[in-house]
Coordinates of C-alpha atoms in Angstrom, one line a residue:
A1 CA 90.4 -0.5 129.0
S2 CA 88.9 -4.0 129.0
T3 CA 89.1 -4.3 132.8
S4 CA 87.1 -1.2 133.4
S5 CA 83.9 -1.8 135.5
A6 CA 82.2 0.7 133.1
L7 CA 82.0 -2.2 130.6
D8 CA 80.0 -4.3 133.1
D9 CA 76.8 -2.7 131.9
K10 CA 75.2 -5.5 129.7
C11 CA 72.5 -3.1 128.4
R12 CA 75.1 -0.7 126.9
Y13 CA 77.6 -3.4 125.9
P14 CA 75.5 -6.6 125.2
Y15 CA 78.3 -8.2 123.1
F16 CA 81.2 -7.4 125.4
F17 CA 82.9 -10.4 127.0
R18 CA 86.0 -10.4 129.3
T19 CA 89.0 -12.6 129.1
I20 CA 90.4 -11.1 132.3
P21 CA 88.7 -10.0 135.6
S22 CA 87.2 -6.5 135.9
D23 CA 88.8 -3.9 138.0
S24 CA 86.0 -4.2 140.6
L25 CA 86.7 -8.0 141.0
Q26 CA 90.5 -7.3 141.2
A27 CA 89.7 -4.7 143.9
K28 CA 87.6 -7.1 145.9
T29 CA 90.3 -9.8 145.6
F30 CA 92.9 -7.4 147.0
V31 CA 90.6 -6.5 149.9
A32 CA 90.1 -10.2 150.7
M33 CA 93.9 -10.7 150.6
A34 CA 94.4 -7.8 152.9
Q35 CA 91.8 -9.2 155.4
R36 CA 93.4 -12.7 155.2
N37 CA 96.8 -11.2 156.0
G38 CA 95.5 -8.9 158.8
W39 CA 96.4 -5.7 156.9
K40 CA 94.4 -2.9 158.5
Y41 CA 96.1 0.2 157.0
I42 CA 97.0 0.3 153.3
S43 CA 98.5 3.1 151.2
V44 CA 97.6 3.2 147.5
V45 CA 99.7 4.6 144.6
Y46 CA 98.1 4.4 141.2
T47 CA 98.7 5.8 137.7
D48 CA 96.6 8.8 136.7
D49 CA 94.8 7.1 133.8
A50 CA 91.5 5.2 133.5
Y51 CA 93.0 1.9 134.7
G52 CA 94.7 3.4 137.7
R53 CA 91.9 5.7 138.8
N54 CA 89.1 3.2 138.4
G55 CA 91.0 0.4 140.1
A56 CA 92.3 2.5 143.0
K57 CA 88.8 4.0 143.5
G58 CA 87.2 0.5 143.5
F59 CA 89.8 -0.7 146.0
R60 CA 89.3 2.2 148.3
E61 CA 85.5 1.8 148.3
A62 CA 85.7 -2.0 148.9
A63 CA 88.5 -1.5 151.6
L64 CA 86.5 1.1 153.5
Q65 CA 83.4 -1.1 153.4
S66 CA 85.5 -3.9 154.9
G67 CA 86.9 -1.7 157.7
I68 CA 90.4 -1.3 156.1
C69 CA 91.8 2.2 156.5
I70 CA 93.4 3.9 153.5
G71 CA 96.6 5.8 154.3
S72 CA 98.2 7.8 151.5
F73 CA 96.2 7.7 148.2
Q74 CA 98.2 9.2 145.4
A75 CA 98.2 9.4 141.7
I76 CA 101.3 9.4 139.6
Q77 CA 101.8 10.2 135.9
R78 CA 102.4 7.5 133.3
I79 CA 106.0 7.0 132.0
N80 CA 105.2 8.2 128.5
E81 CA 104.0 11.6 129.9
L82 CA 107.3 12.4 131.6
S83 CA 111.0 12.9 130.7
S84 CA 113.4 10.5 132.4
H85 CA 114.5 13.2 134.9
D86 CA 110.9 14.2 135.6
L87 CA 109.9 10.6 136.0
Q88 CA 112.5 9.9 138.7
S89 CA 111.7 13.2 140.4
T90 CA 108.0 12.4 140.4
Y91 CA 108.4 8.9 141.6
R92 CA 110.9 9.8 144.3
A93 CA 108.4 12.5 145.6
S94 CA 105.8 9.8 145.7
I95 CA 108.0 7.6 147.9
R96 CA 109.0 10.5 150.1
Q97 CA 105.3 11.3 150.6
L98 CA 104.7 7.7 151.7
Q99 CA 107.6 7.9 154.1
S100 CA 106.4 11.2 155.5
D101 CA 102.9 9.9 155.9
N102 CA 104.2 7.1 158.1
M103 CA 106.0 9.5 160.5
P104 CA 104.2 10.4 163.7
H105 CA 102.4 13.8 163.5
G106 CA 101.2 14.6 166.9
T107 CA 98.8 11.8 168.0
H108 CA 97.8 10.7 164.5
Y109 CA 99.7 9.2 161.6
N110 CA 99.2 6.8 158.7
R111 CA 100.2 3.3 160.0
A112 CA 100.3 1.7 156.6
K113 CA 102.8 -1.1 156.3
V114 CA 101.4 -2.2 152.9
V115 CA 101.4 -0.2 149.6
L116 CA 99.2 -1.3 146.8
L117 CA 100.5 -0.2 143.4
W118 CA 97.6 -0.1 140.9
M119 CA 99.5 0.4 137.7
V120 CA 100.8 -1.5 134.7
S121 CA 104.2 -3.2 134.7
P122 CA 106.4 -0.4 133.3
E123 CA 105.3 2.1 135.9
A124 CA 105.5 -0.4 138.7
K125 CA 109.0 -1.5 137.7
Q126 CA 110.2 2.1 137.6
W127 CA 108.6 3.0 140.9
L128 CA 110.0 -0.1 142.7
E129 CA 113.5 0.4 141.3
L130 CA 113.9 3.8 143.0

């Protein structure tokens, strides 16, 4: 993908130029937004593909370096990999996991009030509509 930070290596890709920001720049921007809004706990849901994995990983690393705690960190499959029934079931399970993670378990629980969706529009739209 053209946003992948793997393409930042100018020795390997001397003729590659971007027209959109890299995943690592997007991750740092999301961290800055979280800091500006006082968000200390954030859960992340991302698509299990190169874009989702790299972006979510970059966000997690930048967030942890900035003192932001990561709650739930979960990958979901792309729309084209699932039947309609399996898609709804998978996405609902993802939402139930987030809700479960935010319930008190003894003295510790995920206090995330913000969920970062690192995915492309079709997946985000489907996930948000459930």
